[in-house]
């Protein structure tokens, strides 16, 4: 995998969050591996085959992300973020931000809690909440699906 030079893609920009799909399509066709500006070592990997390659090779492609804290915050909170960073913000290893063998150890701790059998009791609750959220959606109107469904739905 190699990164390619392109016009800057800013994943922190509000327009990206409003509609990221054109950017994803452009990256898939023009730069399937794209290093995020101002965040050295953090990449978009945009094709199934390359994502699989990265996931299967933690010796070359790490989930450890202490560098992610170096992203540029939005201007309106930049001073506050910098003040917090100056106090020291320790990197806290977790399941999603670790590689084997630490990832494997953390995963073993939670595996039983996430089996089909362990979660079966939640299905009626999730179905009920999903039905209520769907019923509350206004007909014929544009809705922020994240706010209306995804955030309040227990998963």
Short mmCIF file of C-alpha atoms in Angstrom, two decimals:
data_model
loop_
_atom_site.label_atom_id
_atom_site.label_comp_id
_atom_site.label_asym_id
_atom_site.label_seq_id
_atom_site.Cartn_x
_atom_site.Cartn_y
_atom_site.Cartn_z
CA UNK A 1 0.00 0.00 0.00
CA UNK A 2 1.23 3.47 -0.78
CA UNK A 3 -0.33 6.86 -0.14
CA UNK A 4 -0.98 9.22 -3.04
CA UNK A 5 -0.96 13.04 -3.13
CA UNK A 6 -4.43 14.55 -3.64
CA UNK A 7 -6.32 17.70 -2.81
CA UNK A 8 -6.59 17.87 0.97
CA UNK A 9 -9.41 15.88 2.55
CA UNK A 10 -10.33 17.15 6.00
CA UNK A 11 -12.36 14.56 7.95
CA UNK A 12 -12.91 17.16 10.68
CA UNK A 13 -14.71 19.58 8.34
CA UNK A 14 -18.47 19.86 8.82
CA UNK A 15 -19.10 19.44 5.09
CA UNK A 16 -17.36 16.07 5.22
CA UNK A 17 -19.73 14.89 7.97
CA UNK A 18 -22.77 16.22 6.12
CA UNK A 19 -22.03 14.08 3.05
CA UNK A 20 -18.83 12.00 3.13
CA UNK A 21 -19.80 9.67 0.29
CA UNK A 22 -18.46 11.74 -2.65
CA UNK A 23 -15.15 12.00 -0.80
CA UNK A 24 -15.10 8.25 -0.15
CA UNK A 25 -15.80 7.58 -3.84
CA UNK A 26 -13.04 9.95 -4.92
CA UNK A 27 -10.57 8.36 -2.51
CA UNK A 28 -11.50 4.83 -3.61
CA UNK A 29 -10.84 5.70 -7.25
CA UNK A 30 -7.89 8.11 -6.92
CA UNK A 31 -6.16 7.27 -3.64
CA UNK A 32 -7.37 4.07 -1.98
CA UNK A 33 -4.84 4.77 0.78
CA UNK A 34 -4.83 8.42 1.86
CA UNK A 35 -2.83 9.89 4.73
CA UNK A 36 -4.93 12.41 6.62
CA UNK A 37 -3.23 15.84 6.60
CA UNK A 38 -2.06 17.16 9.98
CA UNK A 39 -2.30 13.64 11.42
CA UNK A 40 0.87 11.78 10.45
CA UNK A 41 0.41 8.03 10.40
CA UNK A 42 -3.41 8.11 10.24
CA UNK A 43 -4.89 6.93 6.95
CA UNK A 44 -8.17 6.40 5.16
CA UNK A 45 -8.10 2.92 3.64
CA UNK A 46 -11.04 2.80 1.26
CA UNK A 47 -11.31 -0.52 -0.54
CA UNK A 48 -12.45 -3.84 0.86
CA UNK A 49 -9.28 -5.65 -0.22
CA UNK A 50 -6.97 -3.05 1.29
CA UNK A 51 -8.96 -2.83 4.53
CA UNK A 52 -8.77 -6.61 4.83
CA UNK A 53 -5.02 -6.52 4.16
CA UNK A 54 -4.55 -3.90 6.87
CA UNK A 55 -6.72 -5.73 9.39
CA UNK A 56 -4.88 -9.00 8.84
CA UNK A 57 -1.40 -7.52 9.32
CA UNK A 58 -1.16 -5.64 12.65
CA UNK A 59 2.63 -5.76 12.46
CA UNK A 60 2.46 -3.23 9.59
CA UNK A 61 -0.92 -1.57 10.20
CA UNK A 62 -1.51 -0.66 13.81
CA UNK A 63 -4.68 0.23 15.70
CA UNK A 64 -2.66 1.97 18.41
CA UNK A 65 -3.65 5.60 18.04
CA UNK A 66 -1.88 7.96 20.43
CA UNK A 67 -1.23 10.18 17.40
CA UNK A 68 -4.96 10.71 16.84
CA UNK A 69 -4.96 13.25 19.66
CA UNK A 70 -2.78 15.49 17.49
CA UNK A 71 -5.57 16.27 15.06
CA UNK A 72 -6.48 19.93 14.72
CA UNK A 73 -9.60 20.73 16.75
CA UNK A 74 -12.29 23.10 15.42
CA UNK A 75 -11.20 26.73 15.78
CA UNK A 76 -13.92 27.56 18.32
CA UNK A 77 -12.54 25.03 20.83
CA UNK A 78 -8.86 25.01 19.84
CA UNK A 79 -7.70 27.04 22.86
CA UNK A 80 -9.59 24.79 25.28
CA UNK A 81 -8.24 21.64 23.63
CA UNK A 82 -4.68 22.95 23.73
CA UNK A 83 -5.08 23.83 27.44
CA UNK A 84 -6.24 20.28 28.17
CA UNK A 85 -3.39 18.81 26.14
CA UNK A 86 -0.90 20.96 28.05
CA UNK A 87 -2.11 19.33 31.29
CA UNK A 88 -1.26 15.96 29.86
CA UNK A 89 -3.77 13.61 28.32
CA UNK A 90 -2.55 10.07 28.76
CA UNK A 91 -3.09 7.58 26.00
CA UNK A 92 -5.47 4.97 27.39
CA UNK A 93 -5.18 1.62 25.68
CA UNK A 94 -8.52 0.01 24.88
CA UNK A 95 -9.93 -2.83 22.80
CA UNK A 96 -10.34 -0.78 19.63
CA UNK A 97 -7.02 1.02 19.91
CA UNK A 98 -4.70 -1.91 20.41
CA UNK A 99 -3.01 -4.67 18.45
CA UNK A 100 -2.35 -8.27 19.45
CA UNK A 101 -1.47 -9.45 22.01
CA UNK A 102 -3.08 -6.64 24.08
CA UNK A 103 -6.15 -6.52 21.82
CA UNK A 104 -6.57 -10.28 22.16
CA UNK A 105 -6.38 -10.06 25.95
CA UNK A 106 -9.01 -7.29 26.09
CA UNK A 107 -11.24 -9.12 23.62
CA UNK A 108 -11.16 -12.30 25.71
CA UNK A 109 -12.43 -10.27 28.67
CA UNK A 110 -15.56 -9.13 26.83
CA UNK A 111 -16.25 -11.97 24.37
CA UNK A 112 -18.85 -13.76 26.52
CA UNK A 113 -20.84 -10.58 27.01
CA UNK A 114 -21.32 -10.23 23.26
CA UNK A 115 -22.45 -13.71 22.24
CA UNK A 116 -25.87 -14.16 20.64
CA UNK A 117 -27.07 -16.00 23.74
CA UNK A 118 -25.82 -13.28 26.11
CA UNK A 119 -27.53 -10.53 24.14
CA UNK A 120 -30.80 -12.34 23.33
CA UNK A 121 -32.58 -10.77 26.31
CA UNK A 122 -32.08 -7.34 24.71
CA UNK A 123 -33.81 -8.14 21.41
CA UNK A 124 -37.38 -7.33 22.54
CA UNK A 125 -36.21 -4.04 24.08
CA UNK A 126 -34.27 -3.04 20.98
CA UNK A 127 -37.23 -4.00 18.75
CA UNK A 128 -39.60 -1.93 20.88
CA UNK A 129 -37.35 1.13 20.88
CA UNK A 130 -36.72 0.78 17.12
CA UNK A 131 -40.48 0.61 16.49
CA UNK A 132 -41.07 3.72 18.63
CA UNK A 133 -38.29 5.65 16.91
CA UNK A 134 -39.53 4.65 13.45
CA UNK A 135 -43.11 5.62 14.34
CA UNK A 136 -41.91 9.04 15.49
CA UNK A 137 -40.25 9.82 12.14
CA UNK A 138 -42.22 12.48 10.27
CA UNK A 139 -43.65 11.47 6.89
CA UNK A 140 -42.17 13.22 3.87
CA UNK A 141 -39.61 15.26 5.78
CA UNK A 142 -35.83 15.23 5.80
CA UNK A 143 -34.58 13.84 9.11
CA UNK A 144 -31.17 13.68 10.75
CA UNK A 145 -31.14 9.88 11.10
CA UNK A 146 -28.24 9.97 13.56
CA UNK A 147 -30.17 12.22 15.94
CA UNK A 148 -33.56 10.62 15.38
CA UNK A 149 -32.62 6.92 15.42
CA UNK A 150 -28.98 5.94 15.67
CA UNK A 151 -28.03 7.77 18.86
CA UNK A 152 -31.11 6.84 20.94
CA UNK A 153 -31.20 3.22 19.74
CA UNK A 154 -29.46 0.86 22.17
CA UNK A 155 -27.08 -1.47 20.42
#
